Coordinates of C-alpha atoms in Angstrom, one line a residue:
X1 CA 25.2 18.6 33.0
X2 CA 27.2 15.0 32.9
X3 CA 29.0 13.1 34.8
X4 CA 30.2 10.2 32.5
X5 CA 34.1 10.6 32.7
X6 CA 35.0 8.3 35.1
X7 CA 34.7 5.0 36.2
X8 CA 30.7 3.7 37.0
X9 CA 29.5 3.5 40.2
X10 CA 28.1 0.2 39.8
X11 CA 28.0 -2.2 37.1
X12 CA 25.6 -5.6 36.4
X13 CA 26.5 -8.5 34.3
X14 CA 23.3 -10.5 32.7
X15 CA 24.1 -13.6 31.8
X16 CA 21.9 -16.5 30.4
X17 CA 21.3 -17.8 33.7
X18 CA 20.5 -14.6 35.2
X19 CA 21.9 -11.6 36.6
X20 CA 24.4 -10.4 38.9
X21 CA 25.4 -7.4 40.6
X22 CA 29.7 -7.1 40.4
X23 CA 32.1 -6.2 42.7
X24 CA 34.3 -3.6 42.6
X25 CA 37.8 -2.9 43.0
X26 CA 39.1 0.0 42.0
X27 CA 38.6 0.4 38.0
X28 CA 37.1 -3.4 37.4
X29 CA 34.4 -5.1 38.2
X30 CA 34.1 -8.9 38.2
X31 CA 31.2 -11.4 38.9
X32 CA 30.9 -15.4 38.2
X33 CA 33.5 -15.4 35.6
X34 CA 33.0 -12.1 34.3
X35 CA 35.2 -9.2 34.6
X36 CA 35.6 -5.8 33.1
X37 CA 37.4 -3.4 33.0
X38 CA 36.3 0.7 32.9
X39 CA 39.4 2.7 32.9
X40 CA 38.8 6.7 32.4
X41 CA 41.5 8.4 30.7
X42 CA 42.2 11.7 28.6
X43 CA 38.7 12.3 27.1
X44 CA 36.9 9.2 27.6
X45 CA 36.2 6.0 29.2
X46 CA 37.9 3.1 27.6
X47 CA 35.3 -0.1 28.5
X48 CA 36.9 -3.7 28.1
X49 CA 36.1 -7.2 28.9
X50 CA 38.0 -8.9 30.4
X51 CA 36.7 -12.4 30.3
X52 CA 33.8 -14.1 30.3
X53 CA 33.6 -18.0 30.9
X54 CA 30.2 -18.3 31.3
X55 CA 28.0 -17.0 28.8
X56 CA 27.3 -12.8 28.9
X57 CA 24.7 -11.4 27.9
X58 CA 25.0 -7.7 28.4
X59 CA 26.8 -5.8 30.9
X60 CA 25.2 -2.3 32.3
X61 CA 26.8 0.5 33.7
X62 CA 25.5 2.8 36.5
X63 CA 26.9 6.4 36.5
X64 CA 24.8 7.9 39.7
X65 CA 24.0 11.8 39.2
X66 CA 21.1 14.1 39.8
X67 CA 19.5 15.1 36.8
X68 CA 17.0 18.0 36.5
X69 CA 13.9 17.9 34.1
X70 CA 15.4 17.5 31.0
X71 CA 14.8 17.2 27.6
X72 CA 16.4 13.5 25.3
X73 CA 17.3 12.7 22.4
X74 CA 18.4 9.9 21.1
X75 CA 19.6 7.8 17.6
X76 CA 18.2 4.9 16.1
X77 CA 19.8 1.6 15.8
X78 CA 19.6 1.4 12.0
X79 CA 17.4 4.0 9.8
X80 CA 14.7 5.6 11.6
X81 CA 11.4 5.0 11.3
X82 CA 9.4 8.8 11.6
X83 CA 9.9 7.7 15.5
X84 CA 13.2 10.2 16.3
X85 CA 12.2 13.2 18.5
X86 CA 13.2 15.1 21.7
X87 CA 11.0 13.9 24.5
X88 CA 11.3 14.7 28.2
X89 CA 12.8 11.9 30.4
X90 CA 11.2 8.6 29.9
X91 CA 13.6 6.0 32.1
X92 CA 12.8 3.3 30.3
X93 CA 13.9 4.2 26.5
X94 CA 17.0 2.9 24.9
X95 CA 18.8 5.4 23.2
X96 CA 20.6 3.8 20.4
X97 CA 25.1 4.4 20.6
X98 CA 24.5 8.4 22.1
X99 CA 22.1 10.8 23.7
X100 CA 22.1 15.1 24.2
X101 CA 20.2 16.4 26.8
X102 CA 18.6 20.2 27.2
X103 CA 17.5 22.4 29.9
X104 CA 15.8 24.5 27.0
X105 CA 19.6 26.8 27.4
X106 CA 21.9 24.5 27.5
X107 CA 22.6 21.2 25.6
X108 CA 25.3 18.5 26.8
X109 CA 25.8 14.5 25.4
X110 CA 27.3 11.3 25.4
X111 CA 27.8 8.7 23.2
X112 CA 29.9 5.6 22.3
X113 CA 33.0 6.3 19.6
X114 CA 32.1 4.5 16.5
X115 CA 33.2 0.7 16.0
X116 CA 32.5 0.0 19.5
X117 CA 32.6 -4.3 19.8
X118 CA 29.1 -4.2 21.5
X119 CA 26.0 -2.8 20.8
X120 CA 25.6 0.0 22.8
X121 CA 22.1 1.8 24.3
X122 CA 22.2 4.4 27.0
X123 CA 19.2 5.4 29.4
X124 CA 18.8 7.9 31.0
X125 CA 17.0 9.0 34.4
X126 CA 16.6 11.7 37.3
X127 CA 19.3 9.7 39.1
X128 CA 21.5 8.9 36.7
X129 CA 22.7 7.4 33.5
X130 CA 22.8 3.5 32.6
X131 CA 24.8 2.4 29.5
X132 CA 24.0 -1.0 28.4
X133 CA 26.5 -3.1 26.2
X134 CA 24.7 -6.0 24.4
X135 CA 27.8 -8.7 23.6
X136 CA 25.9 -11.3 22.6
X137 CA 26.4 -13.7 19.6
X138 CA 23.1 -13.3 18.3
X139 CA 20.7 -14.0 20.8
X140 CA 23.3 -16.4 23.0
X141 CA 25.5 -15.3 25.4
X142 CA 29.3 -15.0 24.7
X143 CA 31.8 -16.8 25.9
X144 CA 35.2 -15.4 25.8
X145 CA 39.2 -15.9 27.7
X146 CA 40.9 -13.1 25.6
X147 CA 40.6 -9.2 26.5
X148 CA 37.9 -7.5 24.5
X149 CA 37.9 -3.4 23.9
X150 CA 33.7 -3.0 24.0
X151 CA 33.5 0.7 23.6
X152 CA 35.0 4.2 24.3
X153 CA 32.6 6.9 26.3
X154 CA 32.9 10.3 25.3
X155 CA 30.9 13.0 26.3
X156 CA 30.7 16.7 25.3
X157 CA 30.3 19.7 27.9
X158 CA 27.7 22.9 27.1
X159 CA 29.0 26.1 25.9
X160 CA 27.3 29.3 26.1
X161 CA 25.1 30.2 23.5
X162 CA 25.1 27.2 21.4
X163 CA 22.3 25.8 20.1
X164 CA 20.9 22.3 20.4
X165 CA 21.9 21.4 16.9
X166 CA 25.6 22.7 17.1
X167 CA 26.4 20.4 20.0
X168 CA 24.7 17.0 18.5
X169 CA 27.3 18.3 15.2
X170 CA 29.8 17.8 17.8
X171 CA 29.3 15.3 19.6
X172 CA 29.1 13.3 16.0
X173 CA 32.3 14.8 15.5
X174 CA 34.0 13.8 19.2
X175 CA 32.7 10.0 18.6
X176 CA 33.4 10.0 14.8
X177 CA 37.3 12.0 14.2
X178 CA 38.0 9.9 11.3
X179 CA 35.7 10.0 8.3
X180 CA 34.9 8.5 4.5
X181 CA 33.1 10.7 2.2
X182 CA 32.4 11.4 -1.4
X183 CA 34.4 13.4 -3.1
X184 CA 31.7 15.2 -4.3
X185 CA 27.6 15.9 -4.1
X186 CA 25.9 12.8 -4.5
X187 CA 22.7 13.4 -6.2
X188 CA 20.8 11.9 -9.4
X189 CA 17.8 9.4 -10.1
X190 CA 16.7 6.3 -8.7
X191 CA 13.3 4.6 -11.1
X192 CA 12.2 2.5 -7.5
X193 CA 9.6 4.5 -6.4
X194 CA 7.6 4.6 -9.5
X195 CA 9.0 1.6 -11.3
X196 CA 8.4 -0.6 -8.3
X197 CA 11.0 -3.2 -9.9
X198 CA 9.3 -3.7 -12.8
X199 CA 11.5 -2.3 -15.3
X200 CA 14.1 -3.2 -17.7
X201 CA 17.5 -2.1 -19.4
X202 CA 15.3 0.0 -21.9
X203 CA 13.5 1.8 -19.1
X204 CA 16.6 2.5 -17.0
X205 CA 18.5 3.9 -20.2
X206 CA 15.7 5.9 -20.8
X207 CA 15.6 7.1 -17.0
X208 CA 19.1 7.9 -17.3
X209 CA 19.3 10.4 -20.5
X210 CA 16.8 12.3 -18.5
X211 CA 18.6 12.3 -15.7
X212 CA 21.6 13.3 -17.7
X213 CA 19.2 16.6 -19.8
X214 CA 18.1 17.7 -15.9
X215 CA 21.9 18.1 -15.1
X216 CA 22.8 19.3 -18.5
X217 CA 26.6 21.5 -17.9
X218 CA 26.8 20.7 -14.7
X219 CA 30.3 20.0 -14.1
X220 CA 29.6 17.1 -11.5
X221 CA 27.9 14.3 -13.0
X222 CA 24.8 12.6 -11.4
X223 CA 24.4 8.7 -11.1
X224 CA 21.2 6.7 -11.9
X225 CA 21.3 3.9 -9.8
X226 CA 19.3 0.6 -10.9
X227 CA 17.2 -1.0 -7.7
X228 CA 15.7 -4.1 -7.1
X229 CA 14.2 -6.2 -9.7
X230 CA 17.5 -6.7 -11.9
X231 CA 18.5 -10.1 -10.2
X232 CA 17.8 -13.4 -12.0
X233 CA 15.5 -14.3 -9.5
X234 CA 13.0 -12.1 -8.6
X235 CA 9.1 -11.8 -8.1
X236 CA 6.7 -13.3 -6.0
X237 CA 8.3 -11.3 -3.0
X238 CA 11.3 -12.3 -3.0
X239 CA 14.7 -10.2 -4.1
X240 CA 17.3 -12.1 -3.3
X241 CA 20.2 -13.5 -5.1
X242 CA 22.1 -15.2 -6.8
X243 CA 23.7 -11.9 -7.5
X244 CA 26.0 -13.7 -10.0
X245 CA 23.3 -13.0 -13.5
X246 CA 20.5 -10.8 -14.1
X247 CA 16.9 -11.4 -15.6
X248 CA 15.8 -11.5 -19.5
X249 CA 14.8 -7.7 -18.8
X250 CA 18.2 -6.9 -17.9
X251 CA 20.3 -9.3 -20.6
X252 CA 24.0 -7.7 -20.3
X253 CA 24.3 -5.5 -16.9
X254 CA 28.1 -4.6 -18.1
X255 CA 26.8 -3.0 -21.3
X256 CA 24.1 -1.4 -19.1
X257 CA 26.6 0.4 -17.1
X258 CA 28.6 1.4 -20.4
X259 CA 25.5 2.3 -22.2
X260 CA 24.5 4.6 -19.0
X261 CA 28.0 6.5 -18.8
X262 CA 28.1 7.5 -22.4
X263 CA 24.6 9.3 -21.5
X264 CA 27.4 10.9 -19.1
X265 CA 25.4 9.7 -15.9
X266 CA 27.4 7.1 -13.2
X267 CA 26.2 4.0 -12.8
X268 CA 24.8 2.6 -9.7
X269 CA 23.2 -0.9 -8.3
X270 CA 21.0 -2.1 -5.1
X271 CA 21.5 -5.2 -3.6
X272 CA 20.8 -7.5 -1.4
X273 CA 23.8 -9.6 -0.2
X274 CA 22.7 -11.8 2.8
X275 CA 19.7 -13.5 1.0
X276 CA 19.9 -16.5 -1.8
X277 CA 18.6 -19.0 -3.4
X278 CA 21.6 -20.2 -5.0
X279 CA 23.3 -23.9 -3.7
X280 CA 24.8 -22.9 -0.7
X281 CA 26.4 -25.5 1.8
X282 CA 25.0 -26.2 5.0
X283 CA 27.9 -24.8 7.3
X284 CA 27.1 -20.9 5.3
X285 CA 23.8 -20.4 6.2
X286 CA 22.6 -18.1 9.5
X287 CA 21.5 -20.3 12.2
X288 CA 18.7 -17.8 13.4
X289 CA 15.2 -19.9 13.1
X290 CA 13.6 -17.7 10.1
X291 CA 10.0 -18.2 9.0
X292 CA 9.9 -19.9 5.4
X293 CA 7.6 -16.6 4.5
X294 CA 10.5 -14.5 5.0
X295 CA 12.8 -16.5 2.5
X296 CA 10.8 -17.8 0.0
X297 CA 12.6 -20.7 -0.8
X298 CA 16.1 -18.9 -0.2
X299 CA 18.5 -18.9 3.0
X300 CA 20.5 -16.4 5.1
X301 CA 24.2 -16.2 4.7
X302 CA 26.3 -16.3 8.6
X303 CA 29.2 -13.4 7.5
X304 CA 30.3 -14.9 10.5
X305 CA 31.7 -18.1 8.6
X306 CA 35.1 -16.7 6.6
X307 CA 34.1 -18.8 3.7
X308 CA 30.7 -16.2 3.5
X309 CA 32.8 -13.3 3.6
X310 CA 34.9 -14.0 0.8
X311 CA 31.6 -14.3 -1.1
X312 CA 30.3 -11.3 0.2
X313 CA 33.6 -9.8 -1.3
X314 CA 33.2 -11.4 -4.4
X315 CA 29.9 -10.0 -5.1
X316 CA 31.0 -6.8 -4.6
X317 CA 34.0 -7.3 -6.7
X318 CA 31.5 -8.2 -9.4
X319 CA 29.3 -5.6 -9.4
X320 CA 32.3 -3.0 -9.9
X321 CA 33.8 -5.5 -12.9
X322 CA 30.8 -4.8 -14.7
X323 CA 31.2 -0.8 -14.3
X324 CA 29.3 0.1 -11.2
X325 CA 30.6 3.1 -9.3
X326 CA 27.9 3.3 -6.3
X327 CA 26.7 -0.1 -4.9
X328 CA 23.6 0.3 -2.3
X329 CA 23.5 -3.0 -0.1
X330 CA 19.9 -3.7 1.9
X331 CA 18.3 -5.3 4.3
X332 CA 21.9 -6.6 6.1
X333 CA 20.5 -6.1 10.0
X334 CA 17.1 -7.3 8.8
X335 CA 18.6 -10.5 7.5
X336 CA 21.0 -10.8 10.5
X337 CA 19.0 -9.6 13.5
X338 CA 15.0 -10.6 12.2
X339 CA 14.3 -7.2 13.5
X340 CA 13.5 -3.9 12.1
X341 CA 14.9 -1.0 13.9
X342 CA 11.5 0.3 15.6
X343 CA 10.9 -3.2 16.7
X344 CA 14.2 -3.5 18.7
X345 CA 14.3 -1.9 21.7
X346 CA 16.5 -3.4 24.2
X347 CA 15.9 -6.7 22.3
X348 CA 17.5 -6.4 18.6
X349 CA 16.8 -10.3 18.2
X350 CA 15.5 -13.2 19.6
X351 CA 17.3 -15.1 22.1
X352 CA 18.3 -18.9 21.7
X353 CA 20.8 -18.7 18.5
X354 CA 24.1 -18.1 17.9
X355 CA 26.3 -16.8 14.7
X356 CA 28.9 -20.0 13.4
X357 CA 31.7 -18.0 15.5
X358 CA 30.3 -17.6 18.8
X359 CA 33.5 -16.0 20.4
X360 CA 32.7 -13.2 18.1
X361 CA 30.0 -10.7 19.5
X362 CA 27.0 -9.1 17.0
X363 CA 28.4 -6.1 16.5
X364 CA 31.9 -7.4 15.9
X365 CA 30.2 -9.8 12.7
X366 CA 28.7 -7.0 11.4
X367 CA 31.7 -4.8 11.4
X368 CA 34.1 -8.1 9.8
X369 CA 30.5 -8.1 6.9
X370 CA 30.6 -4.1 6.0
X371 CA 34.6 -4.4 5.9
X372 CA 34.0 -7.6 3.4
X373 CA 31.8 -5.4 1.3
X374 CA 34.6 -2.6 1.0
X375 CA 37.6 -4.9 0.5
X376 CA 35.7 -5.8 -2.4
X377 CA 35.6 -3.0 -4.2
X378 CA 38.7 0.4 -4.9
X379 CA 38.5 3.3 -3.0
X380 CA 37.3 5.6 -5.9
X381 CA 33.4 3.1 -5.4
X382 CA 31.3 4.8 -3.2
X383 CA 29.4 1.9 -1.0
X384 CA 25.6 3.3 0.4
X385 CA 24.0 1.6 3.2
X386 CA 20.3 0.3 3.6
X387 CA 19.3 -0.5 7.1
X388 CA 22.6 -0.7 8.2
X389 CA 23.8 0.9 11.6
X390 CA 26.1 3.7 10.7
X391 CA 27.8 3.9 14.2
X392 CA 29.1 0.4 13.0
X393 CA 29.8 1.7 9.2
X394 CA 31.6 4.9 9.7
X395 CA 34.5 4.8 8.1
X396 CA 33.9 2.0 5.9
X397 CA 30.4 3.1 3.7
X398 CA 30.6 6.7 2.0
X399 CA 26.7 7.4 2.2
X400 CA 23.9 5.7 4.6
X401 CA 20.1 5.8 4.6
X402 CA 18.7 8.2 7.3
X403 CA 15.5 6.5 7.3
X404 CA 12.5 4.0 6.0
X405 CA 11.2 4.1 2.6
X406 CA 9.5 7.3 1.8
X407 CA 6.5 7.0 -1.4
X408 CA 5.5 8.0 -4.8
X409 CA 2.1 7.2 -4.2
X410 CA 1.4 7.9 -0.7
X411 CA 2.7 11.3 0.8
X412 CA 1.9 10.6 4.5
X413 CA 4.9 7.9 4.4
X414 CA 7.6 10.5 2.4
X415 CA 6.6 13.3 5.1
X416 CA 6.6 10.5 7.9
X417 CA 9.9 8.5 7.2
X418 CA 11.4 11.1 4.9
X419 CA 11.8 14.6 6.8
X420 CA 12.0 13.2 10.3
X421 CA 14.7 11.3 9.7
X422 CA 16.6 14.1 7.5
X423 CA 15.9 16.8 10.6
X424 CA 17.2 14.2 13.2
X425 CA 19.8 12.4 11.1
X426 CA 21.3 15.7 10.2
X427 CA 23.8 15.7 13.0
X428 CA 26.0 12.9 11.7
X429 CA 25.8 13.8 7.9
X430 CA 29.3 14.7 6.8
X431 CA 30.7 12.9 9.9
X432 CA 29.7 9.6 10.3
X433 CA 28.3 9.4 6.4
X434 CA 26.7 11.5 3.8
X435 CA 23.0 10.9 5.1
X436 CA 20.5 10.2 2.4
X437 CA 17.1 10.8 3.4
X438 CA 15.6 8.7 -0.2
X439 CA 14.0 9.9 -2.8
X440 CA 11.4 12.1 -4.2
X441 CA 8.6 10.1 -5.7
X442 CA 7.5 12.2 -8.3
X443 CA 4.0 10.9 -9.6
X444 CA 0.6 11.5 -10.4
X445 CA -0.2 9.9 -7.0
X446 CA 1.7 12.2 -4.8
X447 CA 0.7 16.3 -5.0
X448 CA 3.1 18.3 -6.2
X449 CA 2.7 21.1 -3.7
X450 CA 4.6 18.5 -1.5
X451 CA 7.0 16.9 -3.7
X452 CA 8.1 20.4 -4.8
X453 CA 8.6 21.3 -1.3
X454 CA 10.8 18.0 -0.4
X455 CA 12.4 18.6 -3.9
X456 CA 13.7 21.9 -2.3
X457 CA 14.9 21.1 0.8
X458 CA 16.9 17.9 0.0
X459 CA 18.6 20.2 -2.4
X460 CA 19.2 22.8 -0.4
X461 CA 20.2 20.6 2.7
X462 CA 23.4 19.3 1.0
X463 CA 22.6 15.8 1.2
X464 CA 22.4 13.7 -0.8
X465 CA 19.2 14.1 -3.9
X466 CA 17.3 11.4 -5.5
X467 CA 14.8 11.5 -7.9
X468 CA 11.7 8.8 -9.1
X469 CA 10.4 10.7 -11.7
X470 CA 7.1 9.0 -13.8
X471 CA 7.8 10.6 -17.6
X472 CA 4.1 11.2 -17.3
X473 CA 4.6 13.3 -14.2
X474 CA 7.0 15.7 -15.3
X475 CA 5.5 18.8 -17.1
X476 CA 7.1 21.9 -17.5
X477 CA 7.2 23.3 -13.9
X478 CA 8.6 19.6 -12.9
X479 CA 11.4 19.9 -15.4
X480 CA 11.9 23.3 -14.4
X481 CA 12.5 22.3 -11.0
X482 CA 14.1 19.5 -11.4
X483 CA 16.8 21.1 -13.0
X484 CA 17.0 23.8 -10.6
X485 CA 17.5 21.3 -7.5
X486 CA 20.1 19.2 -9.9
X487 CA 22.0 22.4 -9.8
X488 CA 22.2 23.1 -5.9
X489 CA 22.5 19.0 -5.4
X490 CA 25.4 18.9 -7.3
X491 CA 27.6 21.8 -5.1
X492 CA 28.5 21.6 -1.9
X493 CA 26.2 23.1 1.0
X494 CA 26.7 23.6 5.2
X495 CA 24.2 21.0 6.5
X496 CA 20.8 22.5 6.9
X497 CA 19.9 22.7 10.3
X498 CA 16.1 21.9 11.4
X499 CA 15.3 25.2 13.8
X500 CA 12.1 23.9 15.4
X501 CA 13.2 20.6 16.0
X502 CA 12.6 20.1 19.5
X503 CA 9.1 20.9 19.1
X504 CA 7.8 18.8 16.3
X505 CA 8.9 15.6 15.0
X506 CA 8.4 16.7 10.9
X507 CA 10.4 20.3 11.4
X508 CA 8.8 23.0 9.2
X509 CA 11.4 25.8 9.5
X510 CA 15.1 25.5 8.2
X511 CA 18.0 27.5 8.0
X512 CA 20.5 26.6 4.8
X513 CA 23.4 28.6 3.9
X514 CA 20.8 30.3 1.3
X515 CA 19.4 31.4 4.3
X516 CA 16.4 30.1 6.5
X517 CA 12.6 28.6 4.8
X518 CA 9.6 27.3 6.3
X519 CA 7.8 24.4 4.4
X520 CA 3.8 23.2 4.9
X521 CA 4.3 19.6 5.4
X522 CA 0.5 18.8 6.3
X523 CA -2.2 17.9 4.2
X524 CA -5.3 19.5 4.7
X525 CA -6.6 17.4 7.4
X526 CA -3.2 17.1 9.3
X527 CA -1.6 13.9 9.0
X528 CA -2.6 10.2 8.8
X529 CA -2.3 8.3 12.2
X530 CA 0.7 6.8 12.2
X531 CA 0.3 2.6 10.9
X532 CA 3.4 0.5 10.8

């Protein structure tokens, strides 16, 4: 069903002047000081640049083939946004680092390995397939004399009988062969999405000893993880750092963390790493023009700049010190890129600016930030990602995000961002990371009927299971199932698999190794349009 193993029939450099079609011979292909090289060997096609001495913008590849009807799908550059889905052919999509295709019998794919040095979006078309490598620096185009690996093609053939799900599991697995995990369920409570931020070391210790009676004997212990709104500066809409001291409602975050393992829960903390306030010299911050409403009287660290690195490091560093044993960092490609994922496209940031090191491409400064963030901290730490791009964090994070916020008090957005992105994120969990779809936002606000139903299916799905549970929301059917989910979150489970995905974005009907269940996602007039 595809033809990618060998070298492209045609390839196109776009630089900042515009483009250019290159000229072949044999495996390479050069054009105005550009040339790469495409050379297809056991398994896969190994894509590297050559040099560029005029700034690159992208490079796209041309495999020519005749495709019948089809059905695509494809990832998302970051989380998703209640956006993934199969969809016939549509030439102009980007799909994000890999693709599968179906004839309804049959389903084949392709994708990028993981740590590829560009970022990477296929398309794909009746005639053929186009891979698109984005090497930027920022929005400006990179200059470069020294070889540069970009990326490694793979690809997976059809086998009889398999179903559509079985071969996106491996495909994961043919991009993603080498793997960080947790050594164990990760499940446990989260206060965001009732707290909102405002809450205190009181309020967290008392989240926590529930947490602790809803996984009373269970062998493997649950963590309660303390989100935004513990930072020094916070309020008014902004959450950045210094990440350096907390707030008066959080007076001592090392006797926090103390205070929450002898409840016999594991401690966790969000941050966000890339933002400040603090004094920061000149030659640190981003260079990316960002509107004054997005910092609030902060800046945007360059991870590009060594000296910013070592920060990141330190931060991360700290927050362990003080006796924190999961560390969730956010908004990273937000900060970097001034894009959310369903605004990208082919476009993941304005042109015009430039990261301190320009020979370094995007997704090269990323990779050099997520590795800071893990030198920073031992093994034993588990590191979750928030709107990070997991193709780029494989290997290095233990758990990522599969999607958007989901709600406690609206449940359009938990159905919307939270069970699309767990049906279509399911692939990679347990390969690339262990996918968290968020939380359940158990209030008064959301029905029950639903919330009991997510509840379920996140612990039955063996990913990982947080809870925001309002005290005055929990009654004796809450608590009941509460502890009930704690149970099956806290053992090992096959990835559920979503059995009428290709027909509906928000699968109903799923088969776990309990066997297979149909939820009612909908409320009783359908679902609100969708609003971004």
């Amino acid at each position: 069903m595809l033809d990618l193993l060998r070298t492209p029939d045609r390839v196109k450099f776009c630089f900042a002047d515009g483009e250019t079609a290159a000229q072949r011979a044999g495996g390479s292909f050069s054009a105005r000081g550009a040339r790469l090289a495409a050379e297809a060997a056991e398994g896969e096609v190994c894509i590297r640049l050559e040099e560029a001495s005029r700034p690159l913008c992208r490079a796209m590849l041309r495999w020519e083939q005749k495709l019948p009807p089809l059905r695509v799908l494809g990832d998302a550059w970051e989380r998703g946004y209640g956006d993934m889905e199969w969809r016939g052919m549509a030439p102009e999509r980007a799909l994000p680092w890999f693709f599968l295709v179906s004839d309804g019998a049959q389903t084949a794919g392709a994708g990028v390995a993981v740590h590829a040095n560009a970022l990477c979006w296929f398309q794909v078309d009746a005639h053929g397939v186009t891979l698109a490598l984005d090497v930027r620096s920022g929005g400006a185009g990179l200059v470069r004399e020294a070889p540069l690996d970009l990326c490694r093609v793979r690809q997976i053939a059809p086998r009889a009988g398999e179903s559509a799900f079985a071969a996106g599991r491996r495909l994961a697995e043919a991009l993603c062969p080498a793997r960080r995990l947790p050594a164990a369920p990760v499940y446990g409570g989260n206060n965001w999405y009732y707290a909102y931020g405002k809450s205190s070391t009181k309020e967290i210790l008392e989240d926590a000893a529930r947490v602790a009676a809803w996984a009373d004997g269970l062998a493997n212990r649950p963590f309660m993880v303390i989100d935004d709104g513990w930072q020094v500066e916070h309020g008014g809409g902004y959450n950045g750092g210094p990440w350096d001291r907390s707030n008066a409602d959080y007076p001592d975050m090392a006797a926090l963390a103390g205070g929450m393992k002898a409840l016999d829960v594991r401690p966790g903390i969000w941050i966000r790493p890339l933002l400040t306030r603090e004094e920061t010299p000149e030659s640190w911050k981003l260079r990316r023009p960002i509107p004054e409403r997005e910092l609030h009287g902060g800046c945007v660290l360059d991870p590009s700049v060594p000296e910013v690195l070592e920060h990141v490091r330190g931060m991360f560093a700290r927050l362990e010190g003080w006796g924190y044993e999961l560390i969730k960092q956010d908004f990273s490609t937000f900060d970097l890129l001034g894009r959310w994922g369903f605004q990208m496209g082919a476009q993941v940031t304005d042109e015009g600016w430039s990261f301190a090191d320009g020979s370094k491409t995007t997704a090269m400064v990323i990779q050099d930030l997520y590795a800071a963030m893990r030198a920073g901290v031992r093994d034993e730490t588990l590191l979750m990602g928030c709107n990070t791009m997991p193709h780029l964090s494989a290997g290095v994070f233990e758990l990522s995000r599969t999607g958007d916020d989901t709600s406690g008090r609206f449940w359009e957005r938990t159905r919307l961002m939270g069970v699309n992105t767990l049906a279509f994120r399911m692939l990679q969990h347990d390969v690339f990371q262990s996918c968290d779809a968020d939380c359940v936002g158990l209030t008064r606000e959301v029905p029950w009927a639903k919330n009991a139903q997510w509840l379920d299916l996140l612990a039955r799905s063996g990913t990982p299971l947080f809870v925001s549970a309002a005290p005055e929301a929990v009654g004796p059917a809450q608590d009941a199932a509460l502890r009930e989910a704690f149970r099956r979150a806290s053992l090992p489970h096959a990835p559920a698999e979503p059995l009428d995905w290709m027909e509906t974005t928000c699968p109903a009907r799923w088969r776990t190794d309990e066997g297979e269940i149909e939820y009612d996602w909908d409320d009783d007039f359908g679902a609100e349009p969708l609003k971004r």
